[in-house]
């Protein structure tokens, strides 16, 4: 009699049935993939970054019929290849439609045009009206301010001469000519609370200087902020105890955070790792560098700073540290062979070559933290033990560390800074402004130019403008007037700053002063001014917009444009597609300002190029009072290009080397570069290396 299969066995006929079913499922999947293949594989081809090896890789065209949308509907999340941009949470670049298949045959949706037939993608009338009112008010105030500037110089020629003689001493920070340079600064906890927990170090630090903080971490508290907590399922809040100490530079511009020359952030209850950690970093204009995290592991010897490890080791939770990660009652082994031997038996043996001690901070336990400036970097010690070392980064120097800030869950007792410099350390090559013929703008050529570069700059960004003059504005194409570059600066609310700007503009001859009071929401007016100057003053074939904290490889971009197939309607840059506006935070956009869920395709503001016909179209719309304005100038440019596309095809060229979030290898433009980082990048570029300084 044939034995029937048990519950744990499968009959042969059942195996065959399973195999047949699986083969059928695979076959159906293959059929589905075949039907969807054009859409599945289209984004990769469309979003291929522009290379430099062949002519085909130098540009991506998006052909379409006249008065038709030029961007197809293929979406791809580029978050894995670049950082999130400040305008939205997701982005993707424009893509190439098939030359043999018009857009209607691909079933791709048309983008919503700006103005004309469909106005829904433009800011509503109320938002545009508010922006126009703000622009008019800024122009009225600017006209009055300019009259004051002119009358001041007309009434007092001696004052003008005095301002001119001060060009080499202008600074982007408050003047310190009458300040003293104490060698010791002592501030009590009560005094710090009266100054927002910032101790002023008038003349900065020098090698050998140290700053000591005596404080006590506070007891952990529930944290429900979505920006900090990462809650397990079912948990309503998380306990947090952390604080930070920072060496800061002076504020450069009203409304901007000072550079964080050194940021030290002990997190007693840990963070996403769940273990206590110390994180260190630097920050310039809100852009953080690569963080150094110490989590209790000894760093390799090759990473040593002045011979000291970047991270010391401490006992972690699995080795007997506090389960909370706060290391309360941390004990240290008693040295000596016979000293308190019975006590040493209760203290875990240290790792070979390591230290037998726990995380250096504990809740409600007093500590003494010292930051010492060494030869290669900063060295941090707690209660006399070395904890971590952080190497110096280009662009963040000791002399600019004029503030020591404390914040977070900590009670400060005192701050003592010693070994301070007795005088200001000023090097001529680092002066904000320098009188030198080599930095003056060459005369405008008689005919047209291939490329005009408009640089947006704030009125009191003296150091940034000088760094640009000393670096990429010394490119051969600019010095020979083949490429023209100009700063576009609006007026400041401070008369003294405007007087300095006027003298700077007269001396260097590379500035265009716009007659309105500067404001972030009105930056779009500077972009319109760049287009006007490029078309009417220099007859440029191509127009590039950039910022004063962006390093530009002028020769590379000029050659890229020359090698690009000549065609009207060029729009080149790091282009975002299907980008959504942020509804909260610094870059928040209200629904009144932008009711749609997506922006039109636009290139990131720190560096993009348009052809002259697009610039002329913008001026025509401006003269006809039909130009739509939005407070974000790069999004505005994207709107104008889409509107231009209604009458004439636009060729989008997308390239990630127009870097918005910092710097990448073999960059075309690098954003968020401090003046000293620009000097470093220029020095490397002169040696033939397009490399970053402190790559982000």
XYZ file of C-alpha atoms in Angstrom, residues 176 195-205 211 244-251 256-263 283 288 371 378 396-408:
46
model
C 38.003 96.778 16.509
C 25.071 88.159 27.503
C 23.052 85.222 26.107
C 25.743 82.765 27.291
C 28.392 84.196 24.951
C 31.788 85.211 26.327
C 33.599 87.754 24.156
C 37.269 87.140 23.354
C 38.188 90.499 21.745
C 41.269 89.488 19.763
C 40.511 85.843 19.141
C 42.826 82.936 19.918
C 39.352 78.238 27.085
C 27.091 72.453 23.208
C 30.107 74.737 23.424
C 31.245 76.710 20.390
C 34.046 78.955 19.254
C 32.334 81.524 17.050
C 33.395 84.287 14.691
C 31.873 87.742 14.655
C 28.635 88.225 12.795
C 23.097 85.617 9.437
C 24.534 83.290 12.053
C 28.224 83.759 12.859
C 30.532 81.009 11.603
C 30.996 78.174 14.069
C 34.747 77.709 14.063
C 34.454 74.767 16.460
C 31.275 73.056 17.634
C 29.480 75.543 10.202
C 27.647 72.072 8.388
C 39.719 73.536 24.768
C 41.987 71.794 18.934
C 38.046 78.623 10.114
C 41.030 80.265 11.807
C 42.001 80.985 15.392
C 42.128 84.756 15.067
C 38.430 84.841 14.139
C 37.322 82.888 17.220
C 36.135 85.992 19.067
C 33.256 84.397 20.949
C 32.781 81.372 23.217
C 29.140 80.268 23.362
C 27.428 77.723 25.606
C 23.927 76.364 25.178
C 21.641 73.458 25.977
